[in-house]
């Protein structure tokens, strides 16, 4: 089956700068002050609906590089 | 003058031709093949009808089914006298005939183009042969490459890079880049999460490969397989669309005294689980990669973190498109081991209900 055309360029997985800010935001989001950096890493690198929900609450920058892909940077 | 032509390197799954020319017509050429421990693994004899002979020894390496590279020696003998000996390397894997033909027409081989190149995509992934390698986040697996002669720099992002120099390595080996480990290291050291990894040529400083970790495919099930270079890769399956059971009856012939002949009796009815699923290839490169998966001889179905040996077969012809439109195909997944039935939805496959107590399972599983 050949599907219709798509505009879905490969989008990079979520990137993050300054994860120390992100850690605080994640603690607020999860309402748990005991969340560690390792917990944050596990969370942001494991695809899930709650991760999407969390990223939707953040500001992010999208970039098109070399006209080939879009990178998305959070935090 | 007698001339023996043996290439330096061969792929185990492609024809491995050794050629001798300038021989006497109607003569005999003996040859012995030794492994890297100097143990003779094969003795052969070729009958020379004209003045040259070409021998394909690829059947000796048909059991080369894991990722490796080994060297061998071939010794040629005429009338029990050693006339020449040559060393050659066998690398695991194969490339298709179309590519072989194209490479041979421009007098190149896959080693120069990819496997032993320091300025091309040399990774043993068949996802891409080009400048960009896109890997969805949930399909990350260690990336392998052949080490000999490689000298490159990997940049994981601002603040973390490493130079890998194998130029002084005396013989071939297998190197690995584990992006899961490196991403975590980058996160710990730089307090950031990176997804674009550049590989540069150390001498020229030019980036020849970008590995881009893309958004996860929305999938819960995967197929892990050995690609045509025999490195493992992981592919997401869109979803299990249905499940059906196949029944097979095995028969037993039994001698029946009352009618004095053998009669058939049903012995056992076996059930085999078959899962249908769809896989989408969004680009032509992905379509080729999908074909590589379907041709693989070693495939595993990954469900809930467990792996089951399976055979994945296409249920419909794969149409090559030149438009670049995504293609979705239905595949059937047949468990190889009929005893271990698995369920795509059952998460508790470890414990054996009714056999051990919950306390036992908690401790030992």
CSV table of C-alpha atoms in Angstrom, one decimal:
chain,number,residue,atom,x,y,z
A,1,UNK,CA,0.0,0.0,0.0
A,2,UNK,CA,1.4,3.4,-1.0
A,3,UNK,CA,0.4,6.1,1.4
A,4,UNK,CA,-0.2,9.7,0.5
A,5,UNK,CA,2.5,12.3,0.5
A,6,UNK,CA,3.7,13.5,3.8
A,7,UNK,CA,5.4,16.6,5.1
A,8,UNK,CA,6.8,14.7,8.1
A,9,UNK,CA,10.5,15.4,7.9
A,10,UNK,CA,12.4,13.5,10.5
A,11,UNK,CA,12.3,15.6,13.7
A,12,UNK,CA,15.1,15.2,16.2
A,13,UNK,CA,14.2,13.6,19.5
A,14,UNK,CA,13.8,16.3,22.2
A,15,UNK,CA,17.0,18.1,23.0
A,16,UNK,CA,17.5,20.1,26.1
A,17,UNK,CA,19.9,22.8,27.2
A,18,UNK,CA,20.5,23.6,30.9
A,19,UNK,CA,18.7,20.6,32.3
A,20,UNK,CA,19.0,22.1,35.8
A,21,UNK,CA,16.1,24.4,35.0
A,22,UNK,CA,14.4,21.4,33.4
A,23,UNK,CA,14.8,19.4,36.6
A,24,UNK,CA,12.9,22.1,38.6
A,25,UNK,CA,10.2,22.2,35.9
A,26,UNK,CA,9.9,18.4,36.0
A,27,UNK,CA,9.6,18.4,39.8
A,28,UNK,CA,6.8,20.9,39.6
A,29,UNK,CA,5.1,18.9,36.8
A,30,UNK,CA,5.3,15.6,38.6
A,31,UNK,CA,4.7,17.3,42.0
A,32,UNK,CA,7.6,15.4,43.5
A,33,UNK,CA,10.6,17.3,45.0
A,34,UNK,CA,12.7,14.1,45.3
A,35,UNK,CA,13.2,13.7,41.6
A,36,UNK,CA,16.9,13.4,40.7
A,37,UNK,CA,18.8,14.1,37.6
A,38,UNK,CA,18.9,10.4,36.8
A,39,UNK,CA,15.1,10.3,37.0
A,40,UNK,CA,14.9,13.3,34.7
A,41,UNK,CA,17.2,11.6,32.2
A,42,UNK,CA,15.1,8.4,32.3
A,43,UNK,CA,12.0,10.5,31.8
A,44,UNK,CA,13.1,12.6,28.9
A,45,UNK,CA,14.7,9.8,27.0
A,46,UNK,CA,11.8,7.4,27.3
A,47,UNK,CA,8.9,8.1,24.8
A,48,UNK,CA,5.6,8.3,26.6
A,49,UNK,CA,2.4,10.3,26.6
A,50,UNK,CA,3.3,11.9,29.9
A,51,UNK,CA,6.6,13.0,28.4
A,52,UNK,CA,4.7,14.7,25.5
A,53,UNK,CA,2.4,16.3,28.0
A,54,UNK,CA,5.4,17.7,29.9
A,55,UNK,CA,7.1,19.0,26.8
A,56,UNK,CA,3.9,20.7,25.7
A,57,UNK,CA,4.1,22.8,28.8
A,58,UNK,CA,7.6,24.1,27.9
A,59,UNK,CA,8.9,26.8,25.5
A,60,UNK,CA,10.9,25.3,22.7
A,61,UNK,CA,12.9,26.4,19.7
A,62,UNK,CA,12.5,24.6,16.4
A,63,UNK,CA,15.2,24.7,13.8
A,64,UNK,CA,15.5,23.5,10.2
A,65,UNK,CA,19.1,22.6,9.4
A,66,UNK,CA,20.4,22.0,5.9
A,67,UNK,CA,16.8,21.8,4.8
A,68,UNK,CA,16.8,18.2,6.0
A,69,UNK,CA,15.5,18.0,9.5
A,70,UNK,CA,14.0,19.9,12.3
A,71,UNK,CA,15.6,20.0,15.7
A,72,UNK,CA,13.6,20.9,18.8
A,73,UNK,CA,15.3,22.3,21.8
A,74,UNK,CA,13.5,22.6,25.2
A,75,UNK,CA,14.4,24.4,28.3
B,1,UNK,CA,54.2,-17.0,-16.2
B,2,UNK,CA,51.8,-18.3,-13.6
B,3,UNK,CA,49.8,-15.7,-11.9
B,4,UNK,CA,47.5,-16.1,-8.9
B,5,UNK,CA,44.9,-13.4,-8.2
B,6,UNK,CA,43.5,-13.4,-4.7
B,7,UNK,CA,41.8,-10.2,-3.4
B,8,UNK,CA,42.8,-8.8,0.0
B,9,UNK,CA,39.3,-8.8,1.3
B,10,UNK,CA,36.0,-10.6,0.6
B,11,UNK,CA,32.5,-10.6,2.1
B,12,UNK,CA,31.5,-14.1,3.3
B,13,UNK,CA,28.1,-14.0,1.6
B,14,UNK,CA,29.4,-12.9,-1.9
B,15,UNK,CA,31.4,-15.0,-4.4
B,16,UNK,CA,34.9,-15.6,-3.1
B,17,UNK,CA,36.9,-16.1,-6.3
B,18,UNK,CA,40.5,-17.1,-6.5
B,19,UNK,CA,42.0,-17.2,-9.9
B,20,UNK,CA,45.1,-18.7,-11.4
B,21,UNK,CA,46.3,-18.1,-15.0
B,22,UNK,CA,49.3,-19.1,-17.1
B,23,UNK,CA,48.9,-22.7,-16.2
B,24,UNK,CA,49.4,-25.7,-18.4
B,25,UNK,CA,46.3,-26.9,-20.2
B,26,UNK,CA,44.9,-30.3,-18.9
B,27,UNK,CA,46.8,-30.0,-15.7
B,28,UNK,CA,45.9,-30.1,-12.0
B,29,UNK,CA,46.1,-27.3,-9.4
B,30,UNK,CA,45.9,-28.3,-5.7
B,31,UNK,CA,45.2,-25.7,-3.1
B,32,UNK,CA,45.0,-25.8,0.7
B,33,UNK,CA,43.3,-23.2,2.9
B,34,UNK,CA,44.6,-22.5,6.4
B,35,UNK,CA,42.9,-20.5,9.1
B,36,UNK,CA,44.6,-17.8,11.3
B,37,UNK,CA,45.8,-20.6,13.7
B,38,UNK,CA,47.6,-22.3,10.8
B,39,UNK,CA,45.2,-25.2,10.8
B,40,UNK,CA,44.3,-26.6,7.5
B,41,UNK,CA,40.5,-26.2,7.0
B,42,UNK,CA,40.2,-27.4,3.4
B,43,UNK,CA,42.1,-29.1,0.6
B,44,UNK,CA,40.9,-28.7,-2.9
B,45,UNK,CA,41.8,-29.7,-6.4
B,46,UNK,CA,41.0,-27.9,-9.6
B,47,UNK,CA,41.3,-29.4,-13.1
B,48,UNK,CA,42.6,-26.9,-15.5
B,49,UNK,CA,41.1,-27.3,-19.0
B,50,UNK,CA,42.6,-24.2,-20.7
B,51,UNK,CA,45.4,-22.2,-19.2
B,52,UNK,CA,43.4,-20.6,-16.3
B,53,UNK,CA,41.0,-21.6,-13.6
B,54,UNK,CA,38.7,-19.7,-11.3
B,55,UNK,CA,37.6,-21.3,-8.0
B,56,UNK,CA,34.7,-20.1,-5.9
B,57,UNK,CA,35.4,-21.0,-2.2
B,58,UNK,CA,32.5,-19.1,-0.7
B,59,UNK,CA,30.8,-22.4,0.5
B,60,UNK,CA,33.6,-22.7,3.0
B,61,UNK,CA,32.4,-19.6,4.8
B,62,UNK,CA,28.7,-20.2,4.7
B,63,UNK,CA,28.7,-20.6,8.5
B,64,UNK,CA,30.0,-17.1,8.9
B,65,UNK,CA,26.8,-16.0,10.7
B,66,UNK,CA,28.1,-13.5,13.3
B,67,UNK,CA,29.8,-10.1,13.0
B,68,UNK,CA,33.5,-10.8,12.6
B,69,UNK,CA,36.5,-10.6,10.3
B,70,UNK,CA,39.2,-13.3,10.0
B,71,UNK,CA,42.2,-13.9,7.9
B,72,UNK,CA,43.1,-17.1,6.0
B,73,UNK,CA,45.9,-18.3,3.9
B,74,UNK,CA,45.6,-20.1,0.6
B,75,UNK,CA,48.6,-22.3,-0.6
B,76,UNK,CA,48.8,-23.3,-4.2
B,77,UNK,CA,50.6,-26.5,-5.2
B,78,UNK,CA,51.5,-28.0,-8.5
B,79,UNK,CA,52.8,-31.6,-8.4
B,80,UNK,CA,53.1,-31.4,-4.6
B,81,UNK,CA,55.4,-28.3,-4.9
B,82,UNK,CA,54.2,-25.1,-3.3
B,83,UNK,CA,54.1,-22.4,-6.0
B,84,UNK,CA,52.5,-19.6,-4.2
B,85,UNK,CA,50.7,-18.5,-1.1
B,86,UNK,CA,48.4,-15.6,-0.4
B,87,UNK,CA,46.6,-14.1,2.6
B,88,UNK,CA,43.1,-12.8,2.4
B,89,UNK,CA,40.5,-11.5,4.9
B,90,UNK,CA,36.9,-12.7,5.1
B,91,UNK,CA,34.4,-10.1,6.5
B,92,UNK,CA,31.0,-11.2,7.6
B,93,UNK,CA,28.0,-10.2,5.4
B,94,UNK,CA,27.1,-9.7,1.8
B,95,UNK,CA,26.0,-7.0,-0.6
B,96,UNK,CA,23.4,-7.5,-3.3
B,97,UNK,CA,24.3,-8.4,-6.9
B,98,UNK,CA,23.1,-5.1,-8.2
B,99,UNK,CA,25.5,-3.1,-6.0
B,100,UNK,CA,28.3,-5.6,-6.7
B,101,UNK,CA,27.8,-5.2,-10.5
B,102,UNK,CA,27.8,-1.4,-10.2
B,103,UNK,CA,30.9,-1.3,-8.0
B,104,UNK,CA,32.8,-3.7,-10.3
B,105,UNK,CA,31.9,-1.5,-13.3
B,106,UNK,CA,33.7,1.5,-11.7
B,107,UNK,CA,36.5,-0.8,-10.4
B,108,UNK,CA,35.6,-0.3,-6.7
B,109,UNK,CA,34.6,-2.6,-3.9
B,110,UNK,CA,32.4,-2.3,-0.8
B,111,UNK,CA,35.5,-2.1,1.4
B,112,UNK,CA,36.8,1.0,-0.4
B,113,UNK,CA,33.4,2.6,-0.6
B,114,UNK,CA,32.1,1.8,2.9
B,115,UNK,CA,33.6,-0.7,5.3
B,116,UNK,CA,37.2,0.4,5.3
B,117,UNK,CA,36.7,4.1,4.3
B,118,UNK,CA,37.7,6.8,6.7
B,119,UNK,CA,35.7,9.5,5.0
B,120,UNK,CA,32.4,7.8,4.2
B,121,UNK,CA,29.6,6.4,6.3
B,122,UNK,CA,31.5,3.3,7.5
B,123,UNK,CA,29.0,2.2,10.1
B,124,UNK,CA,27.7,-1.3,9.7
B,125,UNK,CA,24.1,-0.1,9.7
B,126,UNK,CA,22.1,-0.6,6.5
B,127,UNK,CA,19.7,2.2,7.4
B,128,UNK,CA,21.7,4.6,5.3
B,129,UNK,CA,24.8,4.5,3.1
B,130,UNK,CA,24.9,8.3,2.9
B,131,UNK,CA,25.9,11.4,4.8
B,132,UNK,CA,22.9,11.3,7.2
B,133,UNK,CA,21.9,8.5,9.5
B,134,UNK,CA,18.5,9.0,11.1
B,135,UNK,CA,17.7,6.7,14.0
B,136,UNK,CA,14.5,7.0,15.9
B,137,UNK,CA,15.0,7.3,19.7
B,138,UNK,CA,13.4,4.0,20.5
B,139,UNK,CA,15.4,2.1,17.9
B,140,UNK,CA,18.8,3.0,19.2
B,141,UNK,CA,21.3,0.1,19.2
B,142,UNK,CA,25.1,0.0,19.5
B,143,UNK,CA,26.6,1.0,16.1
B,144,UNK,CA,29.4,-1.2,14.9
B,145,UNK,CA,32.3,-0.6,12.5
B,146,UNK,CA,35.5,-2.3,11.4
B,147,UNK,CA,38.4,-0.7,13.1
B,148,UNK,CA,41.5,-1.2,11.0
B,149,UNK,CA,42.9,2.1,9.6
B,150,UNK,CA,40.2,4.3,11.0
B,151,UNK,CA,41.0,7.7,12.5
B,152,UNK,CA,38.1,9.9,13.2
B,153,UNK,CA,36.6,12.4,15.7
B,154,UNK,CA,33.1,12.1,17.2
B,155,UNK,CA,31.4,15.3,18.4
B,156,UNK,CA,28.4,14.7,20.6
B,157,UNK,CA,27.7,18.4,21.0
B,158,UNK,CA,29.4,21.5,22.4
B,159,UNK,CA,31.8,20.4,25.1
B,160,UNK,CA,32.2,16.7,24.4
B,161,UNK,CA,34.1,15.1,21.6
B,162,UNK,CA,36.5,12.1,21.3
B,163,UNK,CA,39.2,11.1,18.9
B,164,UNK,CA,39.3,7.5,17.9
B,165,UNK,CA,42.6,6.4,16.3
B,166,UNK,CA,42.9,2.8,15.1
B,167,UNK,CA,45.7,3.5,12.6
B,168,UNK,CA,48.3,1.5,14.6
B,169,UNK,CA,46.1,-1.5,15.0
B,170,UNK,CA,47.9,-4.5,13.6
B,171,UNK,CA,44.9,-6.4,12.5
B,172,UNK,CA,41.1,-6.1,12.0
B,173,UNK,CA,38.7,-5.7,14.9
B,174,UNK,CA,35.2,-4.6,15.6
B,175,UNK,CA,34.6,-1.2,17.2
B,176,UNK,CA,31.4,0.1,18.7
B,177,UNK,CA,29.7,3.4,19.3
B,178,UNK,CA,27.0,3.1,22.0
B,179,UNK,CA,24.9,6.2,21.7
B,180,UNK,CA,22.8,5.3,24.7
B,181,UNK,CA,25.9,5.4,26.9
B,182,UNK,CA,27.3,8.5,25.3
B,183,UNK,CA,24.1,10.4,25.5
B,184,UNK,CA,24.0,9.7,29.3
B,185,UNK,CA,27.6,10.7,29.6
B,186,UNK,CA,26.9,14.0,27.8
B,187,UNK,CA,23.9,14.6,30.0
B,188,UNK,CA,25.9,14.0,33.2
B,189,UNK,CA,28.9,16.2,32.1
B,190,UNK,CA,27.1,19.0,30.2
B,191,UNK,CA,23.7,19.1,31.8
B,192,UNK,CA,22.1,19.0,28.4
B,193,UNK,CA,20.6,16.3,26.1
B,194,UNK,CA,22.1,15.9,22.6
B,195,UNK,CA,20.7,14.3,19.5
B,196,UNK,CA,23.0,15.3,16.7
B,197,UNK,CA,26.3,13.5,16.6
B,198,UNK,CA,28.9,14.5,14.0
B,199,UNK,CA,31.7,12.2,12.8
B,200,UNK,CA,34.7,14.1,11.4
B,201,UNK,CA,37.7,13.1,9.5
B,202,UNK,CA,40.6,13.9,11.8
B,203,UNK,CA,43.0,14.9,9.0
B,204,UNK,CA,40.7,17.1,7.0
B,205,UNK,CA,38.4,18.2,9.9
B,206,UNK,CA,35.3,17.7,7.6
B,207,UNK,CA,32.1,16.1,8.9
B,208,UNK,CA,31.4,13.1,6.7
B,209,UNK,CA,28.6,11.6,8.8
B,210,UNK,CA,25.8,13.0,11.0
B,211,UNK,CA,23.9,10.6,13.2
B,212,UNK,CA,20.6,12.2,14.1
B,213,UNK,CA,18.5,10.7,16.8
B,214,UNK,CA,14.9,11.4,15.7
B,215,UNK,CA,11.6,11.3,17.5
B,216,UNK,CA,10.5,7.9,18.7
B,217,UNK,CA,8.2,5.9,16.4
B,218,UNK,CA,4.9,5.4,18.0
B,219,UNK,CA,5.3,1.7,18.6
B,220,UNK,CA,5.3,-0.8,21.3
B,221,UNK,CA,6.7,-3.7,19.4
B,222,UNK,CA,9.9,-4.1,17.5
B,223,UNK,CA,11.8,-6.5,15.3
B,224,UNK,CA,15.5,-7.0,16.0
B,225,UNK,CA,17.4,-8.5,13.2
B,226,UNK,CA,20.9,-9.1,11.7
B,227,UNK,CA,21.3,-6.9,8.7
B,228,UNK,CA,23.3,-7.9,5.6
B,229,UNK,CA,26.6,-6.9,7.4
B,230,UNK,CA,25.4,-9.2,10.3
B,231,UNK,CA,25.1,-6.3,12.8
B,232,UNK,CA,22.0,-6.2,14.9
B,233,UNK,CA,19.4,-3.5,14.2
B,234,UNK,CA,16.0,-2.7,15.7
B,235,UNK,CA,12.9,-1.7,13.6
B,236,UNK,CA,9.6,-0.5,15.0
B,237,UNK,CA,6.4,-2.3,14.0
B,238,UNK,CA,3.5,0.1,13.6
B,239,UNK,CA,1.2,-2.2,15.5
B,240,UNK,CA,-0.1,-5.7,15.7
B,241,UNK,CA,-3.2,-5.6,13.6
B,242,UNK,CA,-4.4,-9.1,14.2
B,243,UNK,CA,-3.6,-12.5,15.5
B,244,UNK,CA,-4.6,-15.8,14.1
B,245,UNK,CA,-3.8,-19.4,14.9
B,246,UNK,CA,-2.5,-21.9,12.4
B,247,UNK,CA,-3.2,-25.5,13.1
B,248,UNK,CA,-1.1,-28.4,11.8
B,249,UNK,CA,-1.8,-32.0,12.2
B,250,UNK,CA,1.0,-34.5,12.4
B,251,UNK,CA,0.2,-38.1,11.4
B,252,UNK,CA,1.4,-41.4,12.8
B,253,UNK,CA,1.5,-44.6,10.8
B,254,UNK,CA,0.5,-47.5,12.9
B,255,UNK,CA,0.3,-51.2,12.0
B,256,UNK,CA,-3.2,-52.5,12.5
B,257,UNK,CA,-3.4,-56.3,13.0
B,258,UNK,CA,-7.1,-56.6,12.2
B,259,UNK,CA,-6.7,-55.2,8.7
B,260,UNK,CA,-3.0,-56.2,8.2
B,261,UNK,CA,-1.8,-52.9,7.0
B,262,UNK,CA,-0.4,-49.6,8.2
B,263,UNK,CA,-3.1,-47.0,9.0
B,264,UNK,CA,-2.8,-43.3,9.6
B,265,UNK,CA,-3.7,-42.0,13.0
B,266,UNK,CA,-3.8,-38.4,14.1
B,267,UNK,CA,-1.1,-38.0,16.7
B,268,UNK,CA,-1.1,-34.4,17.8
B,269,UNK,CA,-2.6,-31.1,16.7
B,270,UNK,CA,-0.2,-28.2,17.0
B,271,UNK,CA,-1.1,-24.6,17.2
B,272,UNK,CA,1.2,-22.0,15.8
B,273,UNK,CA,0.6,-18.3,16.6
B,274,UNK,CA,0.9,-15.9,13.7
B,275,UNK,CA,0.7,-12.2,14.1
B,276,UNK,CA,0.0,-9.7,11.3
B,277,UNK,CA,1.4,-6.2,11.6
B,278,UNK,CA,2.3,-3.3,9.4
B,279,UNK,CA,5.6,-1.6,8.9
B,280,UNK,CA,5.9,1.8,7.2
B,281,UNK,CA,8.9,3.0,5.2
B,282,UNK,CA,8.8,6.7,4.9
B,283,UNK,CA,11.8,7.1,2.5
B,284,UNK,CA,13.4,5.0,-0.2
B,285,UNK,CA,16.4,4.4,2.2
B,286,UNK,CA,13.9,3.0,4.8
B,287,UNK,CA,12.3,0.8,2.1
B,288,UNK,CA,15.7,-0.7,1.3
B,289,UNK,CA,16.3,-1.2,5.0
B,290,UNK,CA,12.9,-2.9,5.3
B,291,UNK,CA,13.8,-5.3,2.5
B,292,UNK,CA,17.1,-6.0,4.3
B,293,UNK,CA,15.1,-6.9,7.4
B,294,UNK,CA,12.8,-9.2,5.5
B,295,UNK,CA,15.8,-11.0,4.0
B,296,UNK,CA,17.5,-11.5,7.4
B,297,UNK,CA,18.0,-15.0,8.6
B,298,UNK,CA,18.0,-14.0,12.3
B,299,UNK,CA,15.0,-12.1,13.5
B,300,UNK,CA,13.5,-11.5,17.0
B,301,UNK,CA,10.2,-10.1,18.0
B,302,UNK,CA,10.5,-7.7,20.9
B,303,UNK,CA,7.4,-7.4,23.1
B,304,UNK,CA,7.4,-6.0,26.6
B,305,UNK,CA,11.2,-6.2,26.8
B,306,UNK,CA,11.4,-9.9,25.9
B,307,UNK,CA,12.8,-11.3,22.7
B,308,UNK,CA,11.3,-14.2,20.7
B,309,UNK,CA,12.9,-15.8,17.7
B,310,UNK,CA,10.6,-15.3,14.7
B,311,UNK,CA,10.4,-15.3,11.0
B,312,UNK,CA,9.0,-12.1,9.5
B,313,UNK,CA,7.5,-12.5,6.1
B,314,UNK,CA,6.0,-9.9,3.7
B,315,UNK,CA,2.3,-10.6,3.0
B,316,UNK,CA,2.2,-8.4,-0.1
B,317,UNK,CA,4.7,-7.4,-2.8
B,318,UNK,CA,6.9,-4.5,-2.0
B,319,UNK,CA,6.5,-1.9,-4.6
B,320,UNK,CA,9.5,0.3,-5.2
B,321,UNK,CA,8.4,3.9,-5.6
B,322,UNK,CA,10.4,6.7,-7.2
B,323,UNK,CA,8.1,9.4,-5.9
B,324,UNK,CA,9.5,9.1,-2.4
B,325,UNK,CA,6.0,8.5,-1.0
B,326,UNK,CA,5.9,6.4,2.2
B,327,UNK,CA,5.0,2.8,1.7
B,328,UNK,CA,3.2,0.6,4.3
B,329,UNK,CA,3.3,-3.2,4.0
B,330,UNK,CA,1.7,-5.9,6.0
B,331,UNK,CA,4.0,-8.5,7.4
B,332,UNK,CA,3.3,-11.8,9.2
B,333,UNK,CA,5.3,-12.7,12.2
B,334,UNK,CA,5.8,-16.5,12.8
B,335,UNK,CA,7.3,-17.6,16.1
B,336,UNK,CA,10.1,-20.1,15.4
B,337,UNK,CA,9.7,-22.0,18.6
B,338,UNK,CA,6.1,-23.2,18.8
B,339,UNK,CA,6.4,-24.1,22.4
B,340,UNK,CA,6.9,-20.5,23.6
B,341,UNK,CA,3.7,-18.8,22.7
B,342,UNK,CA,3.8,-15.2,23.4
B,343,UNK,CA,1.1,-12.5,23.6
B,344,UNK,CA,1.5,-9.0,22.5
B,345,UNK,CA,-0.6,-7.8,25.4
B,346,UNK,CA,0.5,-10.1,28.2
B,347,UNK,CA,3.1,-8.3,30.3
B,348,UNK,CA,3.8,-11.0,32.8
B,349,UNK,CA,5.6,-13.6,30.8
B,350,UNK,CA,8.2,-14.4,33.5
B,351,UNK,CA,6.2,-16.1,36.2
B,352,UNK,CA,4.6,-19.5,35.7
B,353,UNK,CA,1.2,-19.2,37.3
B,354,UNK,CA,0.3,-22.2,39.5
B,355,UNK,CA,3.8,-23.6,39.5
B,356,UNK,CA,5.6,-21.4,42.0
B,357,UNK,CA,4.3,-19.3,44.8
B,358,UNK,CA,4.2,-15.6,44.5
B,359,UNK,CA,6.9,-15.3,47.1
B,360,UNK,CA,9.1,-17.6,45.1
B,361,UNK,CA,8.5,-15.6,41.9
B,362,UNK,CA,9.2,-12.3,43.7
B,363,UNK,CA,12.6,-13.6,44.9
B,364,UNK,CA,13.8,-15.5,41.9
B,365,UNK,CA,12.3,-13.5,38.9
